[in-house]
JSON list of C-alpha atoms in Angstrom, two decimals:
[
{"chain": "A", "resi": 1, "resn": "MET", "atom": "CA", "xyz": [0.00, 0.00, 0.00]},
{"chain": "A", "resi": 2, "resn": "ASN", "atom": "CA", "xyz": [1.21, 3.47, -0.88]},
{"chain": "A", "resi": 3, "resn": "PRO", "atom": "CA", "xyz": [2.92, 5.17, 2.09]},
{"chain": "A", "resi": 4, "resn": "ILE", "atom": "CA", "xyz": [1.37, 8.52, 1.17]},
{"chain": "A", "resi": 5, "resn": "PHE", "atom": "CA", "xyz": [-2.09, 6.94, 1.28]},
{"chain": "A", "resi": 6, "resn": "LEU", "atom": "CA", "xyz": [-1.30, 5.38, 4.66]},
{"chain": "A", "resi": 7, "resn": "PHE", "atom": "CA", "xyz": [-0.09, 8.74, 5.98]},
{"chain": "A", "resi": 8, "resn": "TYR", "atom": "CA", "xyz": [-3.29, 10.38, 4.71]},
{"chain": "A", "resi": 9, "resn": "LEU", "atom": "CA", "xyz": [-5.43, 7.73, 6.42]},
{"chain": "A", "resi": 10, "resn": "ALA", "atom": "CA", "xyz": [-3.52, 8.18, 9.67]},
{"chain": "A", "resi": 11, "resn": "ILE", "atom": "CA", "xyz": [-4.02, 11.95, 9.60]},
{"chain": "A", "resi": 12, "resn": "ILE", "atom": "CA", "xyz": [-7.72, 11.89, 8.62]},
{"chain": "A", "resi": 13, "resn": "ASN", "atom": "CA", "xyz": [-8.44, 9.29, 11.30]},
{"chain": "A", "resi": 14, "resn": "LEU", "atom": "CA", "xyz": [-6.64, 11.37, 13.91]},
{"chain": "A", "resi": 15, "resn": "VAL", "atom": "CA", "xyz": [-8.65, 14.42, 12.80]},
{"chain": "A", "resi": 16, "resn": "SER", "atom": "CA", "xyz": [-11.80, 12.32, 13.01]},
{"chain": "A", "resi": 17, "resn": "ILE", "atom": "CA", "xyz": [-11.10, 11.32, 16.62]},
{"chain": "A", "resi": 18, "resn": "VAL", "atom": "CA", "xyz": [-10.21, 14.86, 17.70]},
{"chain": "A", "resi": 19, "resn": "VAL", "atom": "CA", "xyz": [-13.23, 16.49, 16.02]},
{"chain": "A", "resi": 20, "resn": "THR", "atom": "CA", "xyz": [-15.65, 13.89, 17.40]},
{"chain": "A", "resi": 21, "resn": "ALA", "atom": "CA", "xyz": [-14.27, 14.28, 20.92]},
{"chain": "A", "resi": 22, "resn": "TYR", "atom": "CA", "xyz": [-14.33, 18.07, 20.57]},
{"chain": "A", "resi": 23, "resn": "ASP", "atom": "CA", "xyz": [-17.99, 18.00, 19.51]},
{"chain": "A", "resi": 24, "resn": "LYS", "atom": "CA", "xyz": [-18.82, 15.83, 22.53]},
{"chain": "A", "resi": 25, "resn": "HIS", "atom": "CA", "xyz": [-16.97, 18.28, 24.78]},
{"chain": "A", "resi": 26, "resn": "CYS", "atom": "CA", "xyz": [-18.90, 21.21, 23.27]},
{"chain": "A", "resi": 27, "resn": "ALA", "atom": "CA", "xyz": [-22.17, 19.32, 23.76]},
{"chain": "A", "resi": 28, "resn": "ILE", "atom": "CA", "xyz": [-21.41, 18.81, 27.45]},
{"chain": "A", "resi": 29, "resn": "LYS", "atom": "CA", "xyz": [-20.37, 22.44, 27.96]},
{"chain": "A", "resi": 30, "resn": "GLY", "atom": "CA", "xyz": [-23.28, 23.86, 25.94]},
{"chain": "A", "resi": 31, "resn": "ASN", "atom": "CA", "xyz": [-20.92, 25.55, 23.46]},
{"chain": "A", "resi": 32, "resn": "TRP", "atom": "CA", "xyz": [-21.19, 25.89, 19.69]},
{"chain": "A", "resi": 33, "resn": "ARG", "atom": "CA", "xyz": [-21.08, 22.47, 18.07]},
{"chain": "A", "resi": 34, "resn": "VAL", "atom": "CA", "xyz": [-19.45, 20.95, 15.02]},
{"chain": "A", "resi": 35, "resn": "LYS", "atom": "CA", "xyz": [-21.94, 20.73, 12.15]},
{"chain": "A", "resi": 36, "resn": "GLU", "atom": "CA", "xyz": [-23.26, 17.24, 11.49]},
{"chain": "A", "resi": 37, "resn": "SER", "atom": "CA", "xyz": [-22.41, 17.71, 7.83]},
{"chain": "A", "resi": 38, "resn": "THR", "atom": "CA", "xyz": [-18.78, 18.32, 8.83]},
{"chain": "A", "resi": 39, "resn": "LEU", "atom": "CA", "xyz": [-18.70, 15.09, 10.83]},
{"chain": "A", "resi": 40, "resn": "ILE", "atom": "CA", "xyz": [-20.19, 13.17, 7.89]},
{"chain": "A", "resi": 41, "resn": "LEU", "atom": "CA", "xyz": [-17.70, 14.78, 5.50]},
{"chain": "A", "resi": 42, "resn": "ILE", "atom": "CA", "xyz": [-14.73, 13.81, 7.67]},
{"chain": "A", "resi": 43, "resn": "SER", "atom": "CA", "xyz": [-16.12, 10.29, 7.78]},
{"chain": "A", "resi": 44, "resn": "ALA", "atom": "CA", "xyz": [-16.53, 10.19, 4.00]},
{"chain": "A", "resi": 45, "resn": "LEU", "atom": "CA", "xyz": [-12.98, 11.48, 3.50]},
{"chain": "A", "resi": 46, "resn": "GLY", "atom": "CA", "xyz": [-11.60, 8.38, 5.24]},
{"chain": "A", "resi": 47, "resn": "GLY", "atom": "CA", "xyz": [-12.15, 8.87, 8.96]},
{"chain": "A", "resi": 48, "resn": "SER", "atom": "CA", "xyz": [-15.22, 6.67, 9.17]},
{"chain": "A", "resi": 49, "resn": "VAL", "atom": "CA", "xyz": [-13.79, 3.75, 11.12]},
{"chain": "A", "resi": 50, "resn": "SER", "atom": "CA", "xyz": [-12.15, 5.85, 13.82]},
{"chain": "A", "resi": 51, "resn": "MET", "atom": "CA", "xyz": [-15.17, 8.14, 14.03]},
{"chain": "A", "resi": 52, "resn": "TYR", "atom": "CA", "xyz": [-17.53, 5.21, 14.53]},
{"chain": "A", "resi": 53, "resn": "ILE", "atom": "CA", "xyz": [-15.30, 3.65, 17.19]},
{"chain": "A", "resi": 54, "resn": "THR", "atom": "CA", "xyz": [-14.85, 7.00, 18.95]},
{"chain": "A", "resi": 55, "resn": "MET", "atom": "CA", "xyz": [-18.60, 7.63, 18.91]},
{"chain": "A", "resi": 56, "resn": "GLN", "atom": "CA", "xyz": [-19.20, 4.26, 20.55]},
{"chain": "A", "resi": 57, "resn": "ILE", "atom": "CA", "xyz": [-16.50, 4.76, 23.19]},
{"chain": "A", "resi": 58, "resn": "ILE", "atom": "CA", "xyz": [-17.58, 8.27, 24.23]},
{"chain": "A", "resi": 59, "resn": "ARG", "atom": "CA", "xyz": [-21.31, 7.62, 23.62]},
{"chain": "A", "resi": 60, "resn": "HIS", "atom": "CA", "xyz": [-21.68, 10.51, 21.18]},
{"chain": "A", "resi": 61, "resn": "LYS", "atom": "CA", "xyz": [-24.33, 10.68, 18.43]},
{"chain": "A", "resi": 62, "resn": "THR", "atom": "CA", "xyz": [-25.32, 7.08, 19.16]},
{"chain": "A", "resi": 63, "resn": "GLN", "atom": "CA", "xyz": [-29.02, 7.99, 19.23]},
{"chain": "A", "resi": 64, "resn": "LYS", "atom": "CA", "xyz": [-28.85, 9.58, 15.78]},
{"chain": "A", "resi": 65, "resn": "VAL", "atom": "CA", "xyz": [-29.92, 7.24, 12.98]},
{"chain": "A", "resi": 66, "resn": "LYS", "atom": "CA", "xyz": [-27.99, 9.38, 10.49]},
{"chain": "A", "resi": 67, "resn": "PHE", "atom": "CA", "xyz": [-24.77, 8.41, 12.25]},
{"chain": "A", "resi": 68, "resn": "MET", "atom": "CA", "xyz": [-25.53, 4.88, 13.42]},
{"chain": "A", "resi": 69, "resn": "LEU", "atom": "CA", "xyz": [-26.57, 3.78, 9.92]},
{"chain": "A", "resi": 70, "resn": "GLY", "atom": "CA", "xyz": [-24.78, 6.36, 7.80]},
{"chain": "A", "resi": 71, "resn": "ILE", "atom": "CA", "xyz": [-21.25, 5.86, 9.03]},
{"chain": "A", "resi": 72, "resn": "PRO", "atom": "CA", "xyz": [-21.33, 2.03, 8.79]},
{"chain": "A", "resi": 73, "resn": "LEU", "atom": "CA", "xyz": [-22.72, 2.49, 5.26]},
{"chain": "A", "resi": 74, "resn": "ILE", "atom": "CA", "xyz": [-19.82, 4.81, 4.45]},
{"chain": "A", "resi": 75, "resn": "ILE", "atom": "CA", "xyz": [-17.40, 2.20, 5.85]},
{"chain": "A", "resi": 76, "resn": "VAL", "atom": "CA", "xyz": [-18.88, -0.52, 3.63]},
{"chain": "A", "resi": 77, "resn": "LEU", "atom": "CA", "xyz": [-18.75, 1.74, 0.57]},
{"chain": "A", "resi": 78, "resn": "GLN", "atom": "CA", "xyz": [-15.15, 2.70, 1.31]},
{"chain": "A", "resi": 79, "resn": "PHE", "atom": "CA", "xyz": [-14.10, -0.94, 1.62]},
{"chain": "A", "resi": 80, "resn": "MET", "atom": "CA", "xyz": [-15.91, -1.77, -1.62]},
{"chain": "A", "resi": 81, "resn": "ILE", "atom": "CA", "xyz": [-14.19, 1.09, -3.45]},
{"chain": "A", "resi": 82, "resn": "TYR", "atom": "CA", "xyz": [-10.83, 0.14, -1.96]},
{"chain": "A", "resi": 83, "resn": "SER", "atom": "CA", "xyz": [-11.31, -3.50, -3.01]},
{"chain": "A", "resi": 84, "resn": "MET", "atom": "CA", "xyz": [-12.30, -2.52, -6.53]},
{"chain": "A", "resi": 85, "resn": "VAL", "atom": "CA", "xyz": [-9.35, -0.14, -6.92]},
{"chain": "A", "resi": 86, "resn": "ASN", "atom": "CA", "xyz": [-6.95, -2.61, -5.33]},
{"chain": "A", "resi": 87, "resn": "SER", "atom": "CA", "xyz": [-8.03, -5.48, -7.60]},
{"chain": "A", "resi": 88, "resn": "TYR", "atom": "CA", "xyz": [-7.86, -3.21, -10.65]},
{"chain": "A", "resi": 89, "resn": "VAL", "atom": "CA", "xyz": [-4.34, -2.00, -9.80]},
{"chain": "A", "resi": 90, "resn": "LEU", "atom": "CA", "xyz": [-3.04, -5.51, -9.14]}
]
């Protein structure tokens, strides 16, 4: 696997964890929140697995159907795309 792609995935997943935890912190404190569309975008850009795990660990957005169905769907689509690209390249 391309090291640049691995570096990108590491960074986007780190961003995903930080932004999800930050949004939870803002929710607790009653501060301005991260837009749901931003969370979904970060997930779609490659941070879906870490975002889903983080959401489960910190119990954030777990009552929202958009996140509990949407992010696993994004994960499945990302793995399908990765498999298709990987089999095409090889």
